[in-house]
């Protein structure tokens, strides 16, 4: 019996276009700068805690900030695709973003995550050459999606490994970035234990911009539940969670390594 318990951390590195959803203007250079600043903070945290993670990057970000992509790779982390643009999608982008990211990172790109966890055609994911897709949040997010009927734990669809974001058993409380922003750590840890004991792993996702000081950027027009904590407070909270998880004996892995171990078990 395999008692190994794995934690997958994913960071969605995109042009920071969230304020645009709230009717604010933010220059493209500013969008890139905020994501870059956050990514560097995340890399420092991962180095300090000595763990590896996965960075889902848009091609658009990567073309403009190739040095950041190279730094992520040099630090031993995985580059996966978060599409070509964060706010524009065409089927052709699946393959094109993979090619761009492989060219810049000089590594194979095996994972995909759709912007805003939107639906994507699995046949096309397969055709574009991805090994796994982590685009499902198997819960209800009002106004965004209702995935309560999807499996909570990993499964195969059209021969592509699906690794949904983690939600707790039964009530499916999501363990994603907004939860870490709004819920106290003792309760998060309690939910994490219950989830990892059920599934054998946790798949958590964040954005680099949460690791920057959004509270100081009041003019971004973001609601309080998004900016409740950010910057150093957020870094400290995630650091606390990582150190706690390591103490519990949980192992942090790049998602592609986790995906490959599932494929190996299958054959
Ligand atoms: Zn995104």
PDB file of C-alpha atoms and ligand atoms in Angstrom:
ATOM      1  CA  UNK A   1       0.000   0.000   0.000  1.00  0.00           C
ATOM      2  CA  UNK A   2       1.318   3.381  -0.989  1.00  0.00           C
ATOM      3  CA  UNK A   3       1.115   5.752   1.953  1.00  0.00           C
ATOM      4  CA  UNK A   4       2.948   8.594   0.286  1.00  0.00           C
ATOM      5  CA  UNK A   5       1.092  11.887   0.503  1.00  0.00           C
ATOM      6  CA  UNK A   6       1.886  14.507  -2.087  1.00  0.00           C
ATOM      7  CA  UNK A   7       1.314  18.247  -2.284  1.00  0.00           C
ATOM      8  CA  UNK A   8       1.251  19.902  -5.711  1.00  0.00           C
ATOM      9  CA  UNK A   9       1.649  23.673  -5.701  1.00  0.00           C
ATOM     10  CA  UNK A  10       0.719  25.503  -8.895  1.00  0.00           C
ATOM     11  CA  UNK A  11       1.259  29.185  -9.675  1.00  0.00           C
ATOM     12  CA  UNK A  12      -0.549  30.773 -12.615  1.00  0.00           C
ATOM     13  CA  UNK A  13       1.893  33.225 -14.183  1.00  0.00           C
ATOM     14  CA  UNK A  14      -0.137  35.493 -16.424  1.00  0.00           C
ATOM     15  CA  UNK A  15      -0.355  39.089 -17.539  1.00  0.00           C
ATOM     16  CA  UNK A  16      -2.154  40.478 -14.460  1.00  0.00           C
ATOM     17  CA  UNK A  17      -5.437  41.424 -16.132  1.00  0.00           C
ATOM     18  CA  UNK A  18      -7.750  40.902 -13.148  1.00  0.00           C
ATOM     19  CA  UNK A  19      -8.229  44.667 -12.483  1.00  0.00           C
ATOM     20  CA  UNK A  20      -9.595  44.962 -16.038  1.00  0.00           C
ATOM     21  CA  UNK A  21     -12.437  42.635 -15.019  1.00  0.00           C
ATOM     22  CA  UNK A  22     -13.306  45.242 -12.390  1.00  0.00           C
ATOM     23  CA  UNK A  23     -13.308  48.094 -14.898  1.00  0.00           C
ATOM     24  CA  UNK A  24      -9.852  49.454 -14.045  1.00  0.00           C
ATOM     25  CA  UNK A  25      -7.084  50.269 -16.482  1.00  0.00           C
ATOM     26  CA  UNK A  26      -3.640  48.786 -15.972  1.00  0.00           C
ATOM     27  CA  UNK A  27      -0.860  49.196 -18.545  1.00  0.00           C
ATOM     28  CA  UNK A  28       0.451  45.967 -20.040  1.00  0.00           C
ATOM     29  CA  UNK A  29       3.918  46.772 -18.645  1.00  0.00           C
ATOM     30  CA  UNK A  30       2.379  47.183 -15.181  1.00  0.00           C
ATOM     31  CA  UNK A  31       0.551  43.860 -15.570  1.00  0.00           C
ATOM     32  CA  UNK A  32       3.841  42.149 -16.398  1.00  0.00           C
ATOM     33  CA  UNK A  33       5.703  43.943 -13.602  1.00  0.00           C
ATOM     34  CA  UNK A  34       3.231  42.867 -10.891  1.00  0.00           C
ATOM     35  CA  UNK A  35       3.336  39.216 -12.033  1.00  0.00           C
ATOM     36  CA  UNK A  36       7.126  39.301 -12.249  1.00  0.00           C
ATOM     37  CA  UNK A  37       7.519  40.811  -8.809  1.00  0.00           C
ATOM     38  CA  UNK A  38       5.215  38.125  -7.401  1.00  0.00           C
ATOM     39  CA  UNK A  39       6.948  35.290  -9.257  1.00  0.00           C
ATOM     40  CA  UNK A  40      10.322  36.336  -7.828  1.00  0.00           C
ATOM     41  CA  UNK A  41       8.795  36.359  -4.331  1.00  0.00           C
ATOM     42  CA  UNK A  42       7.369  32.869  -4.929  1.00  0.00           C
ATOM     43  CA  UNK A  43      10.738  31.578  -6.173  1.00  0.00           C
ATOM     44  CA  UNK A  44      12.453  32.941  -3.063  1.00  0.00           C
ATOM     45  CA  UNK A  45       9.871  31.228  -0.844  1.00  0.00           C
ATOM     46  CA  UNK A  46      10.267  27.891  -2.650  1.00  0.00           C
ATOM     47  CA  UNK A  47      14.036  28.140  -2.361  1.00  0.00           C
ATOM     48  CA  UNK A  48      13.840  28.993   1.327  1.00  0.00           C
ATOM     49  CA  UNK A  49      11.549  26.018   2.026  1.00  0.00           C
ATOM     50  CA  UNK A  50      13.457  23.766  -0.412  1.00  0.00           C
ATOM     51  CA  UNK A  51      10.493  22.477  -2.432  1.00  0.00           C
ATOM     52  CA  UNK A  52       9.609  22.185  -6.134  1.00  0.00           C
ATOM     53  CA  UNK A  53       6.430  23.396  -7.803  1.00  0.00           C
ATOM     54  CA  UNK A  54       4.719  24.002 -11.146  1.00  0.00           C
ATOM     55  CA  UNK A  55       4.324  27.342 -12.925  1.00  0.00           C
ATOM     56  CA  UNK A  56       1.463  27.551 -15.434  1.00  0.00           C
ATOM     57  CA  UNK A  57       2.561  30.393 -17.707  1.00  0.00           C
ATOM     58  CA  UNK A  58       0.874  32.211 -20.569  1.00  0.00           C
ATOM     59  CA  UNK A  59       2.920  32.407 -23.765  1.00  0.00           C
ATOM     60  CA  UNK A  60       2.199  36.136 -23.793  1.00  0.00           C
ATOM     61  CA  UNK A  61       3.878  36.618 -20.398  1.00  0.00           C
ATOM     62  CA  UNK A  62       6.772  34.336 -21.305  1.00  0.00           C
ATOM     63  CA  UNK A  63       7.601  36.049 -24.609  1.00  0.00           C
ATOM     64  CA  UNK A  64       7.824  39.351 -22.735  1.00  0.00           C
ATOM     65  CA  UNK A  65       9.689  37.996 -19.692  1.00  0.00           C
ATOM     66  CA  UNK A  66      11.851  35.103 -20.953  1.00  0.00           C
ATOM     67  CA  UNK A  67      14.430  35.687 -18.204  1.00  0.00           C
ATOM     68  CA  UNK A  68      11.831  34.919 -15.532  1.00  0.00           C
ATOM     69  CA  UNK A  69      10.934  31.657 -17.300  1.00  0.00           C
ATOM     70  CA  UNK A  70      14.614  30.715 -17.423  1.00  0.00           C
ATOM     71  CA  UNK A  71      14.969  31.456 -13.718  1.00  0.00           C
ATOM     72  CA  UNK A  72      11.981  29.222 -12.891  1.00  0.00           C
ATOM     73  CA  UNK A  73      13.612  26.386 -14.869  1.00  0.00           C
ATOM     74  CA  UNK A  74      17.065  27.010 -13.362  1.00  0.00           C
ATOM     75  CA  UNK A  75      15.520  26.652  -9.900  1.00  0.00           C
ATOM     76  CA  UNK A  76      14.282  23.184 -10.866  1.00  0.00           C
ATOM     77  CA  UNK A  77      10.574  23.936 -11.210  1.00  0.00           C
ATOM     78  CA  UNK A  78       8.181  22.867 -13.937  1.00  0.00           C
ATOM     79  CA  UNK A  79       6.844  25.101 -16.706  1.00  0.00           C
ATOM     80  CA  UNK A  80       3.312  24.227 -17.855  1.00  0.00           C
ATOM     81  CA  UNK A  81       0.956  26.133 -20.139  1.00  0.00           C
ATOM     82  CA  UNK A  82      -1.704  28.619 -19.033  1.00  0.00           C
ATOM     83  CA  UNK A  83      -2.676  29.314 -22.656  1.00  0.00           C
ATOM     84  CA  UNK A  84      -1.367  31.869 -25.095  1.00  0.00           C
ATOM     85  CA  UNK A  85      -3.176  34.938 -23.735  1.00  0.00           C
ATOM     86  CA  UNK A  86      -5.013  35.165 -20.440  1.00  0.00           C
ATOM     87  CA  UNK A  87      -8.059  36.831 -21.942  1.00  0.00           C
ATOM     88  CA  UNK A  88      -8.268  35.396 -25.441  1.00  0.00           C
ATOM     89  CA  UNK A  89      -8.608  31.742 -26.384  1.00  0.00           C
ATOM     90  CA  UNK A  90      -8.571  29.815 -29.647  1.00  0.00           C
ATOM     91  CA  UNK A  91      -8.025  26.067 -30.062  1.00  0.00           C
ATOM     92  CA  UNK A  92      -4.786  26.735 -31.963  1.00  0.00           C
ATOM     93  CA  UNK A  93      -3.386  28.419 -28.832  1.00  0.00           C
ATOM     94  CA  UNK A  94      -3.174  25.024 -27.093  1.00  0.00           C
ATOM     95  CA  UNK A  95      -0.374  23.846 -29.352  1.00  0.00           C
ATOM     96  CA  UNK A  96       1.099  27.288 -30.008  1.00  0.00           C
ATOM     97  CA  UNK A  97       1.505  28.123 -26.308  1.00  0.00           C
ATOM     98  CA  UNK A  98       3.172  24.737 -25.739  1.00  0.00           C
ATOM     99  CA  UNK A  99       5.638  25.384 -28.568  1.00  0.00           C
ATOM    100  CA  UNK A 100       6.489  28.896 -27.382  1.00  0.00           C
ATOM    101  CA  UNK A 101       7.004  27.747 -23.786  1.00  0.00           C
ATOM    102  CA  UNK A 102       9.138  24.792 -24.862  1.00  0.00           C
ATOM    103  CA  UNK A 103      11.286  27.073 -26.995  1.00  0.00           C
ATOM    104  CA  UNK A 104      11.826  29.607 -24.199  1.00  0.00           C
ATOM    105  CA  UNK A 105      12.232  27.106 -21.342  1.00  0.00           C
ATOM    106  CA  UNK A 106      14.208  24.552 -23.396  1.00  0.00           C
ATOM    107  CA  UNK A 107      12.137  21.897 -21.632  1.00  0.00           C
ATOM    108  CA  UNK A 108       9.156  19.782 -22.598  1.00  0.00           C
ATOM    109  CA  UNK A 109       5.791  21.184 -21.501  1.00  0.00           C
ATOM    110  CA  UNK A 110       3.404  18.466 -20.402  1.00  0.00           C
ATOM    111  CA  UNK A 111       0.678  20.204 -18.422  1.00  0.00           C
ATOM    112  CA  UNK A 112      -2.099  22.618 -19.209  1.00  0.00           C
ATOM    113  CA  UNK A 113      -4.354  24.878 -17.189  1.00  0.00           C
ATOM    114  CA  UNK A 114      -7.095  26.917 -18.829  1.00  0.00           C
ATOM    115  CA  UNK A 115      -7.327  30.603 -17.907  1.00  0.00           C
ATOM    116  CA  UNK A 116      -9.972  31.120 -15.190  1.00  0.00           C
ATOM    117  CA  UNK A 117     -10.472  27.328 -15.023  1.00  0.00           C
ATOM    118  CA  UNK A 118     -12.832  27.462 -17.974  1.00  0.00           C
ATOM    119  CA  UNK A 119     -13.999  24.432 -19.915  1.00  0.00           C
ATOM    120  CA  UNK A 120     -11.721  23.107 -22.639  1.00  0.00           C
ATOM    121  CA  UNK A 121     -12.133  20.317 -25.185  1.00  0.00           C
ATOM    122  CA  UNK A 122     -10.120  17.282 -24.032  1.00  0.00           C
ATOM    123  CA  UNK A 123      -9.743  15.884 -27.549  1.00  0.00           C
ATOM    124  CA  UNK A 124      -7.956  19.109 -28.474  1.00  0.00           C
ATOM    125  CA  UNK A 125      -5.807  18.926 -25.325  1.00  0.00           C
ATOM    126  CA  UNK A 126      -4.757  15.443 -26.371  1.00  0.00           C
ATOM    127  CA  UNK A 127      -4.095  16.526 -29.973  1.00  0.00           C
ATOM    128  CA  UNK A 128      -1.922  19.411 -28.750  1.00  0.00           C
ATOM    129  CA  UNK A 129       0.252  16.834 -26.979  1.00  0.00           C
ATOM    130  CA  UNK A 130      -0.404  17.415 -23.289  1.00  0.00           C
ATOM    131  CA  UNK A 131      -0.021  14.651 -20.729  1.00  0.00           C
ATOM    132  CA  UNK A 132      -2.243  16.211 -18.111  1.00  0.00           C
ATOM    133  CA  UNK A 133      -4.850  18.937 -17.689  1.00  0.00           C
ATOM    134  CA  UNK A 134      -5.462  20.751 -14.420  1.00  0.00           C
ATOM    135  CA  UNK A 135      -8.370  22.994 -15.429  1.00  0.00           C
ATOM    136  CA  UNK A 136     -11.221  21.731 -13.278  1.00  0.00           C
ATOM    137  CA  UNK A 137     -12.252  23.132  -9.932  1.00  0.00           C
ATOM    138  CA  UNK A 138     -14.762  20.428  -8.947  1.00  0.00           C
ATOM    139  CA  UNK A 139     -17.086  22.652  -6.936  1.00  0.00           C
ATOM    140  CA  UNK A 140     -19.561  25.473  -7.474  1.00  0.00           C
ATOM    141  CA  UNK A 141     -18.298  29.006  -7.951  1.00  0.00           C
ATOM    142  CA  UNK A 142     -21.362  31.197  -8.530  1.00  0.00           C
ATOM    143  CA  UNK A 143     -21.242  32.992 -11.863  1.00  0.00           C
ATOM    144  CA  UNK A 144     -18.176  31.001 -12.991  1.00  0.00           C
ATOM    145  CA  UNK A 145     -18.841  27.264 -13.055  1.00  0.00           C
ATOM    146  CA  UNK A 146     -20.724  24.355 -11.528  1.00  0.00           C
ATOM    147  CA  UNK A 147     -18.521  21.254 -11.493  1.00  0.00           C
ATOM    148  CA  UNK A 148     -20.186  19.456  -8.621  1.00  0.00           C
ATOM    149  CA  UNK A 149     -20.816  16.441 -10.871  1.00  0.00           C
ATOM    150  CA  UNK A 150     -17.102  16.075 -11.792  1.00  0.00           C
ATOM    151  CA  UNK A 151     -14.833  13.660  -9.906  1.00  0.00           C
ATOM    152  CA  UNK A 152     -12.975  15.261  -6.994  1.00  0.00           C
ATOM    153  CA  UNK A 153      -9.850  13.168  -7.470  1.00  0.00           C
ATOM    154  CA  UNK A 154      -7.761  12.562 -10.607  1.00  0.00           C
ATOM    155  CA  UNK A 155      -9.316  10.689 -13.536  1.00  0.00           C
ATOM    156  CA  UNK A 156      -8.830  10.171 -17.257  1.00  0.00           C
ATOM    157  CA  UNK A 157     -10.859  11.845 -19.983  1.00  0.00           C
ATOM    158  CA  UNK A 158     -10.105  11.241 -23.683  1.00  0.00           C
ATOM    159  CA  UNK A 159      -6.890   9.580 -22.474  1.00  0.00           C
ATOM    160  CA  UNK A 160      -5.724  12.786 -20.818  1.00  0.00           C
ATOM    161  CA  UNK A 161      -5.030  12.717 -17.090  1.00  0.00           C
ATOM    162  CA  UNK A 162      -7.268  15.235 -15.328  1.00  0.00           C
ATOM    163  CA  UNK A 163      -5.936  16.615 -12.055  1.00  0.00           C
ATOM    164  CA  UNK A 164      -8.697  18.766 -10.554  1.00  0.00           C
ATOM    165  CA  UNK A 165      -7.951  21.436  -7.983  1.00  0.00           C
ATOM    166  CA  UNK A 166      -8.440  20.049  -4.473  1.00  0.00           C
ATOM    167  CA  UNK A 167     -11.741  20.418  -2.657  1.00  0.00           C
ATOM    168  CA  UNK A 168     -12.689  18.814   0.659  1.00  0.00           C
ATOM    169  CA  UNK A 169     -14.627  15.528   0.679  1.00  0.00           C
ATOM    170  CA  UNK A 170     -18.440  15.688   0.643  1.00  0.00           C
ATOM    171  CA  UNK A 171     -19.138  19.434   0.908  1.00  0.00           C
ATOM    172  CA  UNK A 172     -16.402  20.217  -1.613  1.00  0.00           C
ATOM    173  CA  UNK A 173     -15.026  23.339   0.036  1.00  0.00           C
ATOM    174  CA  UNK A 174     -12.336  24.544  -2.383  1.00  0.00           C
ATOM    175  CA  UNK A 175      -8.742  24.687  -1.156  1.00  0.00           C
ATOM    176  CA  UNK A 176      -7.676  27.361  -3.617  1.00  0.00           C
ATOM    177  CA  UNK A 177      -6.157  30.825  -3.526  1.00  0.00           C
ATOM    178  CA  UNK A 178      -9.283  32.623  -2.285  1.00  0.00           C
ATOM    179  CA  UNK A 179      -9.528  30.221   0.646  1.00  0.00           C
ATOM    180  CA  UNK A 180      -5.960  30.978   1.686  1.00  0.00           C
ATOM    181  CA  UNK A 181      -6.889  34.652   1.438  1.00  0.00           C
ATOM    182  CA  UNK A 182     -10.038  34.486   3.550  1.00  0.00           C
ATOM    183  CA  UNK A 183      -9.905  31.473   5.872  1.00  0.00           C
ATOM    184  CA  UNK A 184      -7.704  31.041   8.953  1.00  0.00           C
ATOM    185  CA  UNK A 185      -4.776  28.613   8.765  1.00  0.00           C
ATOM    186  CA  UNK A 186      -5.973  26.219  11.507  1.00  0.00           C
ATOM    187  CA  UNK A 187      -9.163  25.547   9.555  1.00  0.00           C
ATOM    188  CA  UNK A 188      -7.259  25.294   6.240  1.00  0.00           C
ATOM    189  CA  UNK A 189      -4.891  22.727   7.779  1.00  0.00           C
ATOM    190  CA  UNK A 190      -7.826  20.726   9.133  1.00  0.00           C
ATOM    191  CA  UNK A 191      -9.438  20.698   5.660  1.00  0.00           C
ATOM    192  CA  UNK A 192      -6.094  19.833   4.047  1.00  0.00           C
ATOM    193  CA  UNK A 193      -5.657  16.789   6.311  1.00  0.00           C
ATOM    194  CA  UNK A 194      -9.159  15.538   5.568  1.00  0.00           C
ATOM    195  CA  UNK A 195      -8.608  15.988   1.808  1.00  0.00           C
ATOM    196  CA  UNK A 196      -5.123  14.464   1.595  1.00  0.00           C
ATOM    197  CA  UNK A 197      -6.225  11.486   3.707  1.00  0.00           C
ATOM    198  CA  UNK A 198      -9.020  10.864   1.207  1.00  0.00           C
ATOM    199  CA  UNK A 199      -7.171  11.484  -2.072  1.00  0.00           C
ATOM    200  CA  UNK A 200      -3.517  10.882  -1.214  1.00  0.00           C
ATOM    201  CA  UNK A 201      -2.564  14.284  -2.614  1.00  0.00           C
ATOM    202  CA  UNK A 202      -3.419  17.978  -2.644  1.00  0.00           C
ATOM    203  CA  UNK A 203      -3.486  20.114  -5.779  1.00  0.00           C
ATOM    204  CA  UNK A 204      -3.395  23.788  -4.733  1.00  0.00           C
ATOM    205  CA  UNK A 205      -3.212  26.815  -6.977  1.00  0.00           C
ATOM    206  CA  UNK A 206      -2.224  30.433  -6.499  1.00  0.00           C
ATOM    207  CA  UNK A 207      -1.160  33.481  -8.517  1.00  0.00           C
ATOM    208  CA  UNK A 208       2.142  35.320  -8.163  1.00  0.00           C
ATOM    209  CA  UNK A 209       0.313  38.652  -7.809  1.00  0.00           C
ATOM    210  CA  UNK A 210      -1.067  37.483  -4.445  1.00  0.00           C
ATOM    211  CA  UNK A 211       2.542  37.497  -3.263  1.00  0.00           C
ATOM    212  CA  UNK A 212       2.842  41.246  -4.020  1.00  0.00           C
ATOM    213  CA  UNK A 213       1.510  44.139  -2.009  1.00  0.00           C
ATOM    214  CA  UNK A 214      -1.978  44.535  -3.442  1.00  0.00           C
ATOM    215  CA  UNK A 215      -3.248  46.418  -0.405  1.00  0.00           C
ATOM    216  CA  UNK A 216      -0.959  49.306  -1.280  1.00  0.00           C
ATOM    217  CA  UNK A 217      -2.372  49.225  -4.801  1.00  0.00           C
ATOM    218  CA  UNK A 218      -5.808  50.475  -3.747  1.00  0.00           C
ATOM    219  CA  UNK A 219      -6.480  51.941  -7.178  1.00  0.00           C
ATOM    220  CA  UNK A 220      -6.654  48.464  -8.724  1.00  0.00           C
ATOM    221  CA  UNK A 221     -10.358  48.314  -7.833  1.00  0.00           C
ATOM    222  CA  UNK A 222     -10.222  44.749  -6.524  1.00  0.00           C
ATOM    223  CA  UNK A 223     -12.791  43.608  -3.941  1.00  0.00           C
ATOM    224  CA  UNK A 224     -11.710  43.049  -0.357  1.00  0.00           C
ATOM    225  CA  UNK A 225     -12.073  39.260  -0.492  1.00  0.00           C
ATOM    226  CA  UNK A 226      -9.308  39.203  -3.096  1.00  0.00           C
ATOM    227  CA  UNK A 227      -6.906  41.621  -1.395  1.00  0.00           C
ATOM    228  CA  UNK A 228      -7.652  40.796   2.237  1.00  0.00           C
ATOM    229  CA  UNK A 229      -4.102  39.642   2.688  1.00  0.00           C
ATOM    230  CA  UNK A 230      -1.310  39.956   0.148  1.00  0.00           C
ATOM    231  CA  UNK A 231       2.416  40.587  -0.078  1.00  0.00           C
ATOM    232  CA  UNK A 232       4.429  39.654   3.005  1.00  0.00           C
ATOM    233  CA  UNK A 233       1.352  38.535   4.975  1.00  0.00           C
ATOM    234  CA  UNK A 234       0.430  36.108   2.201  1.00  0.00           C
ATOM    235  CA  UNK A 235       4.043  34.915   1.830  1.00  0.00           C
ATOM    236  CA  UNK A 236       4.197  34.246   5.592  1.00  0.00           C
ATOM    237  CA  UNK A 237       0.900  32.353   5.548  1.00  0.00           C
ATOM    238  CA  UNK A 238       1.944  30.079   2.662  1.00  0.00           C
ATOM    239  CA  UNK A 239       5.364  29.607   4.259  1.00  0.00           C
ATOM    240  CA  UNK A 240       3.682  28.491   7.487  1.00  0.00           C
ATOM    241  CA  UNK A 241       1.501  26.052   5.510  1.00  0.00           C
ATOM    242  CA  UNK A 242       4.497  24.600   3.599  1.00  0.00           C
ATOM    243  CA  UNK A 243       6.575  24.093   6.758  1.00  0.00           C
ATOM    244  CA  UNK A 244       3.588  22.489   8.522  1.00  0.00           C
ATOM    245  CA  UNK A 245       2.992  20.144   5.543  1.00  0.00           C
ATOM    246  CA  UNK A 246       6.681  19.152   5.463  1.00  0.00           C
ATOM    247  CA  UNK A 247       6.528  18.405   9.169  1.00  0.00           C
ATOM    248  CA  UNK A 248       3.523  16.151   8.526  1.00  0.00           C
ATOM    249  CA  UNK A 249       5.702  14.193   6.088  1.00  0.00           C
ATOM    250  CA  UNK A 250       3.868  15.355   2.971  1.00  0.00           C
ATOM    251  CA  UNK A 251       6.064  15.465  -0.133  1.00  0.00           C
ATOM    252  CA  UNK A 252       6.047  18.408  -2.522  1.00  0.00           C
ATOM    253  CA  UNK A 253       6.293  17.422  -6.172  1.00  0.00           C
ATOM    254  CA  UNK A 254       6.153  18.996  -9.596  1.00  0.00           C
ATOM    255  CA  UNK A 255       2.817  18.104 -11.171  1.00  0.00           C
ATOM    256  CA  UNK A 256       4.465  16.443 -14.193  1.00  0.00           C
ATOM    257  CA  UNK A 257       6.331  14.031 -11.881  1.00  0.00           C
ATOM    258  CA  UNK A 258       3.075  13.229 -10.096  1.00  0.00           C
ATOM    259  CA  UNK A 259       1.335  12.755 -13.487  1.00  0.00           C
ATOM    260  CA  UNK A 260       4.094  10.457 -14.741  1.00  0.00           C
ATOM    261  CA  UNK A 261       3.842   8.299 -11.623  1.00  0.00           C
ATOM    262  CA  UNK A 262       0.115   7.843 -12.298  1.00  0.00           C
ATOM    263  CA  UNK A 263       0.787   6.900 -15.939  1.00  0.00           C
ATOM    264  CA  UNK A 264       3.431   4.412 -14.791  1.00  0.00           C
ATOM    265  CA  UNK A 265       0.969   2.792 -12.392  1.00  0.00           C
ATOM    266  CA  UNK A 266      -1.576   2.552 -15.214  1.00  0.00           C
ATOM    267  CA  UNK A 267       0.639   0.573 -17.580  1.00  0.00           C
TER     268      UNK A 267
HETATM  269 ZN1  LIG B   1      -5.060  32.586 -14.751  1.00  0.00          ZN
END
